Coordinates of C-alpha atoms and ligand atoms in Angstrom, one line a residue:
X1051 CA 171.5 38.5 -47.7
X1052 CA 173.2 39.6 -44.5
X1053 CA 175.8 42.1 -43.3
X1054 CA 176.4 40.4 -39.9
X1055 CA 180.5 40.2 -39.2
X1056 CA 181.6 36.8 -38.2
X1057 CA 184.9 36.2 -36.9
X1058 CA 186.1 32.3 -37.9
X1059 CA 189.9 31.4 -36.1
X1060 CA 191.8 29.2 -37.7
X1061 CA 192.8 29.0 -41.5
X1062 CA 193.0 25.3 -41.7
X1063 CA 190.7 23.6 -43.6
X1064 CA 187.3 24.8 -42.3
X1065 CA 187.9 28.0 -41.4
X1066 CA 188.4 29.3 -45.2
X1067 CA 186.2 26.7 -46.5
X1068 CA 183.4 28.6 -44.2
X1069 CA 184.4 32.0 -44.8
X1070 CA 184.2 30.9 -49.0
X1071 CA 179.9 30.3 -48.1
X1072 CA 179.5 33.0 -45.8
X1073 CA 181.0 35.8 -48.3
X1074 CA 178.7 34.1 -50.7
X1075 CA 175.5 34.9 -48.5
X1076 CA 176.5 38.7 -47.5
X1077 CA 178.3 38.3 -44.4
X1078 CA 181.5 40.4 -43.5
X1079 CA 184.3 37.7 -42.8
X1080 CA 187.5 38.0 -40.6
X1081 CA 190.1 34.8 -40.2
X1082 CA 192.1 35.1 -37.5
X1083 CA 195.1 32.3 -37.9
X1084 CA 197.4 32.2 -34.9
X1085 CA 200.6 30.9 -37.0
X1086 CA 202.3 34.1 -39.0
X1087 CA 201.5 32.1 -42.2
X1088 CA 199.4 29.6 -43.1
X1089 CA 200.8 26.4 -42.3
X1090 CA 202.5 24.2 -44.6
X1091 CA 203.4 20.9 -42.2
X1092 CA 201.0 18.0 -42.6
X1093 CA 201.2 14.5 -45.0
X1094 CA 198.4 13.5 -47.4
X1095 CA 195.0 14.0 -46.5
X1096 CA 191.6 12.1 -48.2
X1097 CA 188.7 14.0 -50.0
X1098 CA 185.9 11.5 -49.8
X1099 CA 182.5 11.4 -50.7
X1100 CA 180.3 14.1 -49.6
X1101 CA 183.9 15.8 -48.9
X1102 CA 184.2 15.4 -52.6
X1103 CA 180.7 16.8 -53.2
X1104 CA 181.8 20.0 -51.6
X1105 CA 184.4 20.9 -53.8
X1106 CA 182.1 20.5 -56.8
X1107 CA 179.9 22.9 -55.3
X1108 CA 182.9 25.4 -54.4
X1109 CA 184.5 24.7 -57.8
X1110 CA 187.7 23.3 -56.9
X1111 CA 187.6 19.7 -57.3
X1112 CA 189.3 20.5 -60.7
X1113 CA 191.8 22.5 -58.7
X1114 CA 192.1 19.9 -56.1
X1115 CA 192.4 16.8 -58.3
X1116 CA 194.8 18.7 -60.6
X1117 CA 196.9 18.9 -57.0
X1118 CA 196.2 14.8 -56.2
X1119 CA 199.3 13.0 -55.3
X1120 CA 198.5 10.7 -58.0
X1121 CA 200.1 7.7 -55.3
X1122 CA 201.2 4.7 -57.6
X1123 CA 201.7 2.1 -55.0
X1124 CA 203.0 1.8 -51.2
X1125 CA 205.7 -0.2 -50.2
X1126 CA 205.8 -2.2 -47.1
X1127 CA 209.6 -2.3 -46.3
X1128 CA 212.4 -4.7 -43.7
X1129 CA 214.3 -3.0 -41.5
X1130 CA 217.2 -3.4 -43.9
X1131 CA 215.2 -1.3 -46.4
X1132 CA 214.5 -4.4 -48.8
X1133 CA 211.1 -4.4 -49.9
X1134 CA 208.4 -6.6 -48.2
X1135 CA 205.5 -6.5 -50.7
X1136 CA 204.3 -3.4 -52.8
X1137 CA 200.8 -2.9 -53.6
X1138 CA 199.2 -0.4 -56.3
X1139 CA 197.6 2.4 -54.8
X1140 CA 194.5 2.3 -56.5
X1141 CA 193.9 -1.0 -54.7
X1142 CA 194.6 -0.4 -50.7
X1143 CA 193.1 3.3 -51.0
X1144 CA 189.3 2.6 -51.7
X1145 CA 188.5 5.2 -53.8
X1146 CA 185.5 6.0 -55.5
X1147 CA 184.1 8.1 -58.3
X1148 CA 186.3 11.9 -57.8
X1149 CA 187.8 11.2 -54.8
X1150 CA 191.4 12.3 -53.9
X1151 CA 194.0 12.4 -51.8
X1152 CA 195.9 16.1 -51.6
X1153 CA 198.7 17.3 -49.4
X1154 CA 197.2 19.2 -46.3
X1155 CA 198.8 22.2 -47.1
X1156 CA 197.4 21.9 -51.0
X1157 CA 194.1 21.2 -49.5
X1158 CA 194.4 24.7 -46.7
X1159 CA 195.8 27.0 -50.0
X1160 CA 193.2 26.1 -52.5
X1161 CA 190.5 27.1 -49.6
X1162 CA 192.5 30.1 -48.6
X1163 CA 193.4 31.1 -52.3
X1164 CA 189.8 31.0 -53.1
X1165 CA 188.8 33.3 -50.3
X1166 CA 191.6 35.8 -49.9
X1167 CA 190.2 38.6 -52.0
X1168 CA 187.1 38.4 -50.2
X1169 CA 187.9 38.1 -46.7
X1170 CA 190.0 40.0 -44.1
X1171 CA 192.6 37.2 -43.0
X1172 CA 194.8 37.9 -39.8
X1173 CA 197.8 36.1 -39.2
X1174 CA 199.8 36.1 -36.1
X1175 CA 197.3 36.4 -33.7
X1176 CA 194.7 34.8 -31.6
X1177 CA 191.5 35.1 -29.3
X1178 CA 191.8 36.1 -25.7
X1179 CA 188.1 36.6 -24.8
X1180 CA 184.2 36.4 -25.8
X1181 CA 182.2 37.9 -24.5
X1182 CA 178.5 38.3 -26.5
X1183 CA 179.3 40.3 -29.3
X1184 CA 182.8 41.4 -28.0
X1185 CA 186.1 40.1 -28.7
X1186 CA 189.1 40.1 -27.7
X1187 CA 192.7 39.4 -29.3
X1188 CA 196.1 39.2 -28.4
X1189 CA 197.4 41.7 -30.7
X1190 CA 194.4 44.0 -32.2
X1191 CA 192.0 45.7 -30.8
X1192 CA 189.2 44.6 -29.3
X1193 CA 186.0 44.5 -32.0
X1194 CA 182.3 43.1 -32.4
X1195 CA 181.3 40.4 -34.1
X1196 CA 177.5 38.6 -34.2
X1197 CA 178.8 35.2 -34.6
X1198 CA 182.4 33.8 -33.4
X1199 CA 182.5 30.6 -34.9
X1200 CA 186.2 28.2 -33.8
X1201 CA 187.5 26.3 -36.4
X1202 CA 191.0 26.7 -34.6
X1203 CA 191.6 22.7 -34.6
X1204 CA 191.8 20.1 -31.9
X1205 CA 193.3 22.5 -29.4
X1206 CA 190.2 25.1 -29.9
X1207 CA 190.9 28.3 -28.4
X1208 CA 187.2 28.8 -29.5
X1209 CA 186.2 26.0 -27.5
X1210 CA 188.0 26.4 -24.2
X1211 CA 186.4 30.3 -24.0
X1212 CA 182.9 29.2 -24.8
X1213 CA 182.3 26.1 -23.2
X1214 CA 185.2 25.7 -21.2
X1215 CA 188.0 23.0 -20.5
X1216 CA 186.7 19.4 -22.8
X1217 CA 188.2 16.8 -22.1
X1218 CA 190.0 14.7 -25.3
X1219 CA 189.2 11.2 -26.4
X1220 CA 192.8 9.4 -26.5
X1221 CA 193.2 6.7 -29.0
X1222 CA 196.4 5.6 -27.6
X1223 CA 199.0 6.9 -29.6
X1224 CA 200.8 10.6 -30.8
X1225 CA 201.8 11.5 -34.6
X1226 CA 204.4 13.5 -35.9
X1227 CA 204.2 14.2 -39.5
X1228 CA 207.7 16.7 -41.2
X1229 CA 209.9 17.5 -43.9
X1230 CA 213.1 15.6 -44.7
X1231 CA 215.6 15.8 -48.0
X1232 CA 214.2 13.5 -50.3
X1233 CA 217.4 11.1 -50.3
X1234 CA 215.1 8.1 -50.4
X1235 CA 214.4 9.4 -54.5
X1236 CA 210.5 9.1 -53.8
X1237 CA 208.1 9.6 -56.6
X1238 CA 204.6 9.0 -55.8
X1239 CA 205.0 6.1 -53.6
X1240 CA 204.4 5.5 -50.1
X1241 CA 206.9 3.4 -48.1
X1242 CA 205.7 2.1 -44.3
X1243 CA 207.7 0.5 -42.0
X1244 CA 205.9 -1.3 -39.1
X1245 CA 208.2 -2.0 -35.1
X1246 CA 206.8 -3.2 -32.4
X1247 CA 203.9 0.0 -31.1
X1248 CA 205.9 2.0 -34.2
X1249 CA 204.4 3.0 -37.3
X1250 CA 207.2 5.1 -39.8
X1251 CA 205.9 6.1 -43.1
X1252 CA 207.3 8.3 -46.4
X1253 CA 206.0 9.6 -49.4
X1254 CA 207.3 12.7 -51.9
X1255 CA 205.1 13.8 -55.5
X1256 CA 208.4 14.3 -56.8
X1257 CA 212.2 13.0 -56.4
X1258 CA 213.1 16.7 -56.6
X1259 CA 210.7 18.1 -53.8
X1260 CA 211.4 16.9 -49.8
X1261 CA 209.7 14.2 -48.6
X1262 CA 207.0 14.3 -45.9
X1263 CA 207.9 11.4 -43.3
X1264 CA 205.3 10.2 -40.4
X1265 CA 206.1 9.2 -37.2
X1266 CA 203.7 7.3 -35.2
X1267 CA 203.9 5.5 -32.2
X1268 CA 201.4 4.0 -29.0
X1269 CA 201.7 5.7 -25.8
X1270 CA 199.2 6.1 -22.5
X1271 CA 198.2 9.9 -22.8
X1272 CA 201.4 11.8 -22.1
X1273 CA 201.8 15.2 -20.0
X1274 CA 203.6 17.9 -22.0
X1275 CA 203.8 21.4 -23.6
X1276 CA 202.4 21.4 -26.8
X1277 CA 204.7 24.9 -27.4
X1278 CA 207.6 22.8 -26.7
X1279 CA 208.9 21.5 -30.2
X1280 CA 212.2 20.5 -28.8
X1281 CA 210.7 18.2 -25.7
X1282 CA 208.5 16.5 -28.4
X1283 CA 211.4 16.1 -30.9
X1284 CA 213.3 14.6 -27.8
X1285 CA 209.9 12.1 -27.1
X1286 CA 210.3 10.9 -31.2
X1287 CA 214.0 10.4 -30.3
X1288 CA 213.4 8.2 -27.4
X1289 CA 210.8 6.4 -29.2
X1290 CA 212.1 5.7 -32.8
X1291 CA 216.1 6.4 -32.2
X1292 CA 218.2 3.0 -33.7
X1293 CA 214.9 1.2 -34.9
X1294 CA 216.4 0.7 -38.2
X1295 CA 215.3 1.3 -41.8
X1296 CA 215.8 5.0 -42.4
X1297 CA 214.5 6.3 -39.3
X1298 CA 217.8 7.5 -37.8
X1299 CA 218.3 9.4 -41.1
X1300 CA 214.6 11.2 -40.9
X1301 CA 215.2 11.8 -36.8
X1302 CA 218.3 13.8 -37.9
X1303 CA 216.5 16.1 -40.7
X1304 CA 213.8 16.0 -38.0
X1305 CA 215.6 18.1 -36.0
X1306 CA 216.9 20.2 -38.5
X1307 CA 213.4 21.6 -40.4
X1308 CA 210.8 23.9 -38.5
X1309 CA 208.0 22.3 -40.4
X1310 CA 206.9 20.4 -37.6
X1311 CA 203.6 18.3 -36.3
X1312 CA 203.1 16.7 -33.4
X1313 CA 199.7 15.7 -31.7
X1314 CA 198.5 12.8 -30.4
X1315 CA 195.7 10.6 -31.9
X1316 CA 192.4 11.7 -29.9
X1317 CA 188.7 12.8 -30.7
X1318 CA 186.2 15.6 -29.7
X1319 CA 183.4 14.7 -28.5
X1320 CA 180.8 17.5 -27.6
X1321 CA 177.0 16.9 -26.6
X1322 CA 176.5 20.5 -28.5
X1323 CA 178.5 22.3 -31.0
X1324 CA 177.3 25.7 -30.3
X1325 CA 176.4 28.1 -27.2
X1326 CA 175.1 31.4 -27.6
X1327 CA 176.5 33.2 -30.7
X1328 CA 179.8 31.2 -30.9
X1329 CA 179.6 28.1 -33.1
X1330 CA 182.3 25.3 -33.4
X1331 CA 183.6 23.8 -36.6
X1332 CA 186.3 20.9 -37.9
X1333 CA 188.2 19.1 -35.6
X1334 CA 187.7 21.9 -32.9
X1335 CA 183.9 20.8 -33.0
X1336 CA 184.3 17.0 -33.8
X1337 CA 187.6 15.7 -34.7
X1338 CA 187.3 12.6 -35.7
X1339 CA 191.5 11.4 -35.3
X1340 CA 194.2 11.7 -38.7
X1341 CA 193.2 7.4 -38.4
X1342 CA 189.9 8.0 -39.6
X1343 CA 191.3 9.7 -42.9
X1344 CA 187.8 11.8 -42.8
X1345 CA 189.1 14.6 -40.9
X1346 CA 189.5 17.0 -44.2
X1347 CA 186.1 15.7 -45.1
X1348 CA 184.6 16.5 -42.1
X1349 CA 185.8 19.9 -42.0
X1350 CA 184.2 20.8 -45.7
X1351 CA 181.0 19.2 -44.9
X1352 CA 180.3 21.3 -41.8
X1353 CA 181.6 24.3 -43.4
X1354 CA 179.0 23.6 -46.5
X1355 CA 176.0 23.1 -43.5
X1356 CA 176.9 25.7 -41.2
X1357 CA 177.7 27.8 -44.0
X1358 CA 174.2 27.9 -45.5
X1359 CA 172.4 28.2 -41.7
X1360 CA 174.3 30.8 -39.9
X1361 CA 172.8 33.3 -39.3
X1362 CA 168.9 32.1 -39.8
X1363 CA 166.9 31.7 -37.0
X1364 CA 167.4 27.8 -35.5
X1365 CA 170.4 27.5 -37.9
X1366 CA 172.8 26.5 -35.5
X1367 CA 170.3 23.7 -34.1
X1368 CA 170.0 22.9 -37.5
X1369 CA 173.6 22.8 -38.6
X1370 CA 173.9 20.2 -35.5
X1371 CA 170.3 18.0 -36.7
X1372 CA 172.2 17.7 -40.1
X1373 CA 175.6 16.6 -39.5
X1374 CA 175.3 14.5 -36.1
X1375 CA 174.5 11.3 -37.6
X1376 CA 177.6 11.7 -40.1
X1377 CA 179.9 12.9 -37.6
X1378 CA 178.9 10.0 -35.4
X1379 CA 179.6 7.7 -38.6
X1380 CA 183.2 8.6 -38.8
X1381 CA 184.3 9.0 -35.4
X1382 CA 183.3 5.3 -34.4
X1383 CA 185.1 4.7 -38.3
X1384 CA 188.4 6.4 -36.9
X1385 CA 188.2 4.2 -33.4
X1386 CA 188.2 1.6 -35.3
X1387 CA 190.8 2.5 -37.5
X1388 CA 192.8 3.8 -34.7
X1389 CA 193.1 0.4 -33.1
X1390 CA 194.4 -0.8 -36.7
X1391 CA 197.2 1.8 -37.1
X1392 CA 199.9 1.5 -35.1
X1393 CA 201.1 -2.0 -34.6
X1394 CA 200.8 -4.3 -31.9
X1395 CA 203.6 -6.6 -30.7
X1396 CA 206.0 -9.1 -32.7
X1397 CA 203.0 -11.5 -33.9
X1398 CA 201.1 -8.4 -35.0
X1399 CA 203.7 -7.3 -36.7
X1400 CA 204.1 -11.0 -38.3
X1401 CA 200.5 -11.5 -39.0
X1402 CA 200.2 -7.7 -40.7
X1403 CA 203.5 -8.9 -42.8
X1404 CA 201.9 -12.2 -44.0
X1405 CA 198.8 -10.3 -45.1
X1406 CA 199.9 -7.7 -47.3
X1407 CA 202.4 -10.7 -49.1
X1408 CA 199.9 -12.9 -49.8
X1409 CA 197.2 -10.3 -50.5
X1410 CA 198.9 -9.5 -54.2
X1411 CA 198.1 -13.0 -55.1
X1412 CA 194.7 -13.5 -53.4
X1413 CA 192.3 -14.2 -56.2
X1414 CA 189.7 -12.2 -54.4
X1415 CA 191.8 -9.5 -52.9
X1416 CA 189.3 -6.6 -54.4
X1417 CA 186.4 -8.0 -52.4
X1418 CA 188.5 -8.3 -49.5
X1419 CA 189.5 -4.8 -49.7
X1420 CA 186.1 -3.8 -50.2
X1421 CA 184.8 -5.8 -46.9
X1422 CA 187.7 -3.9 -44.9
X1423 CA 186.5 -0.4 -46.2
X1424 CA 183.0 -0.7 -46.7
X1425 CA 182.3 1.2 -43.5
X1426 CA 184.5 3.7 -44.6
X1427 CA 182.3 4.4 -48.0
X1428 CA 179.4 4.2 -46.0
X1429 CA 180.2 7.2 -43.4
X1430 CA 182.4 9.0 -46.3
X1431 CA 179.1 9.2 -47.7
X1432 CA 176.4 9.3 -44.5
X1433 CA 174.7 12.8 -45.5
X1434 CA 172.8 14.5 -48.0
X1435 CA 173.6 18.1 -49.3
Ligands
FAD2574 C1 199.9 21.6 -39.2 C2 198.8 20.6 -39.3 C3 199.2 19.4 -39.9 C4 198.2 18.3 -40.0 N1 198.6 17.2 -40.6 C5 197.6 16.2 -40.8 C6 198.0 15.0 -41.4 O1 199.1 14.8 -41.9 N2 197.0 14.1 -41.6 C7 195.7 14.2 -41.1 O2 194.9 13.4 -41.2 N3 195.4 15.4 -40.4 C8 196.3 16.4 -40.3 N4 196.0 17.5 -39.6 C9 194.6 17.7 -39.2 C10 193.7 18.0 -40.4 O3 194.2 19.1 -41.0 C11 192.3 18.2 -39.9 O4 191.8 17.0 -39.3 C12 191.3 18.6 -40.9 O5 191.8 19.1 -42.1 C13 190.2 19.5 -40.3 O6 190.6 20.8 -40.5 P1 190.4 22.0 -39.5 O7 190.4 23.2 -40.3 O8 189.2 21.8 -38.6 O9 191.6 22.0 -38.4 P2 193.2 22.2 -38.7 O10 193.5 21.7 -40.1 O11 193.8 21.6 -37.5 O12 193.3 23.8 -38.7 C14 193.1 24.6 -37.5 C15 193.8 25.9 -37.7 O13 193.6 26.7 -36.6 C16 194.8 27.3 -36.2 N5 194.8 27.7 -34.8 C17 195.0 26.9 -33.7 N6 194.9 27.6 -32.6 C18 194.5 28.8 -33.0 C19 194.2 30.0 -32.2 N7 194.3 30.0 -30.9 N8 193.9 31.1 -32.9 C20 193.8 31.1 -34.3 N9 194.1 30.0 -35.0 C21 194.4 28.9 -34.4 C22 195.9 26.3 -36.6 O14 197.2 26.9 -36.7 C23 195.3 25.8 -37.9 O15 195.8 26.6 -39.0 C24 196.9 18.5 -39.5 C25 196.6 19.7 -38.8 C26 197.5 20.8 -38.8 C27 197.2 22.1 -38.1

C-alpha cells in the first residue's frame, strides 16, 4: 500500500478506469477533465476480449452489459432511403463469449460512477506545466504530485509537455460522430449509407431517445483549429451537403446540437510510453484509430497493467514489456481496418453493395465472417492478465 498522489487528466475511458486500481492500492487520486462535464458525444464503442476481462475484474460487466445496445441488425440503405440488404447483428459484429458493444458515454459514466466517491475529479480545467513533482493548471493552484500519468486522449496535453510535439499517424480520413432527433424511428438498428470517399451511419437504443449519426469521409491530412466547431461543421457541409439519403436532414440537426465530435482517423505511435514520473495511457499513449473498434479496449487494458505497476520499482518498464505486443496487435488491426472503412470510388461502392446482398444467402457466410475477423479475435485477445 501507498500514499503517493497521482494526478491522471482526462475522464474518458482510461483515466477513471486507472484511478478505480490505483484507489484500490492506496494511492491518493486527482482527475483533472478539461470539458466542464464529462462528455456525453461519441457513437457505440466495442468491449472485446481482454477489454471484457477487465470489467469482470472491476465488476461492471453486469453493469456494462445491462447498458449493451442490444443492436438487432444493420441496414445497408440507397440513396432514396430504400433498403439495400439488412443483416442481423449478431452476424457482422463477431462477438464472442461477454463481449459488448456500449455507448461511449455509458462506457466513461459506469468508470466515473464507480470512482467518484473515491477520487477528487476536477472538471473545467487542464495542465499547463510539469515539472518533476510540480504541476501546473490553468485554473488551480499549482500542487505536487509523484506520478502525472495523461490519459487526456489523442490530443494529449500530457504528451506534448512530457515528450514534446509527436507527430500523428493519418489514416486518411476525419469522423464526426453527434446527436440528431430521432425522426428516422430507430430502435436498435444501425443504418449505413456508403458515396463515393463517404461513409454516413445511424443508430438510436430507443425510437424515443435521439439518434447518434456518424459522419465519415477520406481526406489528405487537413490544417485546422480543432477549437473551431463551426469551421469543422462547415468542412461536413462541404463534404456530405445534397448527397442524398438523410444526410441533408442530420447536417441541419448537426448544426443545431453542441454534442459534437470531430477528429480525424490517425494513430499514436510512441517508441516509449513513459519519461520520468509522467506515464501515458489510452489513446494519448497508443491510439489505435475509432476503425480498429479496440480503442475502448485498449484503454481498460492499460489502465488494469499500469494500474497494478505504478508506483513499484521498474513498473513503468514493465507496464510497457506487457502491453507492447497487444498494442502492436491492434494498431496494425485498425490500419487495416481503416483502409476498409470509408469507401473507395463507384466500383467500390458496387462491389461492397454486391457483397453484403448476396452475403444473407451465402451458405457459408459464418466462416466467411469469421476469416474477415479472425485477426480481430486474435489481437482482441493478444495478452494475459
Ligand atoms: C467525445 C469523444 C467521443 C468519442 N467517440 C468515439 C466513437 O464514437 N467511436 C470510437 O471508436 N471512439 C470514440 N472516441 C475515442 C474513444 O473514446 C477512445 O478511443 C477510447 O475510449 C480510449 O479512451 P481514452 O480515455 O484513452 O481517451 P478519450 O475517450 O478520448 O478520453 C480523453 C479525455 O481526456 C479529456 N481531455 C482532453 N484534453 C484534455 C486536457 N488538456 N486536460 C484534461 N482533460 C483533457 C477529453 O475531454 C476526454 O474526456 C471518442 C472520444 C471522445 C473524447
Amino acid at each position: 500500500m501507498t500514499n503517493s498522489r497521482v494526478l491522471i487528466s482526462g475522464a474518458g475511458v482510461a483515466g477513471p478506469a486507472l484511478a478505480y486500481w490505483l484507489v484500490r492500492r492506496g494511492f491518493d487520486v486527482t482527475v483533472v477533465e478539461r470539458a466542464p462535464e464529462l462528455r456525453t458525444a461519441g457513437y457505440k464503442v466495442d468491449v472485446r476480449g481482454a477489454g471484457t476481462e477487465v470489467l469482470r475484474k472491476m465488476g461492471l460487466l453486469k453493469a456494462a452489459q445491462a447498458a449493451d445496445t442490444g443492436m438487432r441488425r444493420i441496414t445497408y440503405v440507397k440513396k432514396n432511403g430504400r433498403p439495400l440488404a439488412a443483416l442481423p447483428a449478431d452476424l457482422l459484429m463477431g462477438r464472442r463469449g461477454d463481449d459488448l458493444e456500449i455507448m461511449r458515454w455509458d462506457l466513461s459514466r459506469l468508470m466515473h460512477d464507480a470512482t467518484r466517491d473515491d477520487v477528487d475529479y476536477v472538471f473545467g480545467d487542464t495542465i499547463t506545466s510539469i515539472n518533476d513533482r510540480d504541476v501546473t493548471f490553468e485554473q488551480r493552484k499549482p500542487q505536487e504530485f509523484d506520478y502525472v500519468v495523461g490519459a487526456d486522449g489523442l490530443h494529449s496535453v500530457t504528451r506534448r509537455l512530457s515528450m514534446g510535439e509527436v507527430p500523428l499517424r493519418h489514416l486518411g480520413a476525419y469522423i464526426s460522430i453527434f446527436t440528431v432527433p430521432n425522426t428516422l424511428g430507430i430502435e436498435r438498428e444501425e443504418f449505413m449509407y456508403f458515396r463515393p470517399e463517404r461513409l454516413a451511419f445511424a443508430y438510436a437504443m430507443e425510437p424515443a431517445q435521439p439518434a447518434r449519426v456518424g459522419l465519415t469521409f477520406a481526406s489528405p491530412e487537413l490544417d485546422f483549429d480543432r477549437r473551431d466547431v463551426a469551421a469543422q461543421k462547415a468542412m461536413l457541409h462541404e463534404a456530405f451537403a445534397g448527397t442524398g439519403w438523410r444526410v441533408d436532414e442530420f447536417l441541419a440537426g448537426m448544426d443545431r446540437t453542441d454534442d459534437f465530435y470531430f477528429d480525424s482517423l490517425s494513430q499514436v505511435e510512441l517508441p516509449a510510453w513513459s519519461k520520468g514520473r509522467v506515464a501515458l495511457l489510452g489513446d494519448a499513449a497508443y491510439c489505435p484509430a475509432p476503425a480498429s473498434g479496440q480503442g475502448s479496449s485498449l484503454a481498460l487494458v492499460g489502465a488494469y497493467v499500469l494500474g497494478r505497476h505504478l508506483g513499484e520499482p521498474g513498473g513503468l518498464a514493465e507496464y510497457e514489456r506487457r502491453m507492447r505486443p497487444y498494442v502492436e496487435k491492434n494498431m496494425a488491426f485498425g490500419r487495416k481496418m481503416a483502409k476498409d472503412m470509408v469507401p473507395g470510388g463507384r466500383l467500390s461502392i458496387a462491389v461492397r453493395s454486391y457483397g453484403m446482398r448476396t452475403l444473407k444467402y451465402h451458405p457459408r457466410k459464418e466462416q466467411v465472417i469469421d476469416r474477415i475477423l479472425a485477426p480481430m479475435l486474435d489481437a482482441a485477445n493478444a495478452i494475459e492478465l
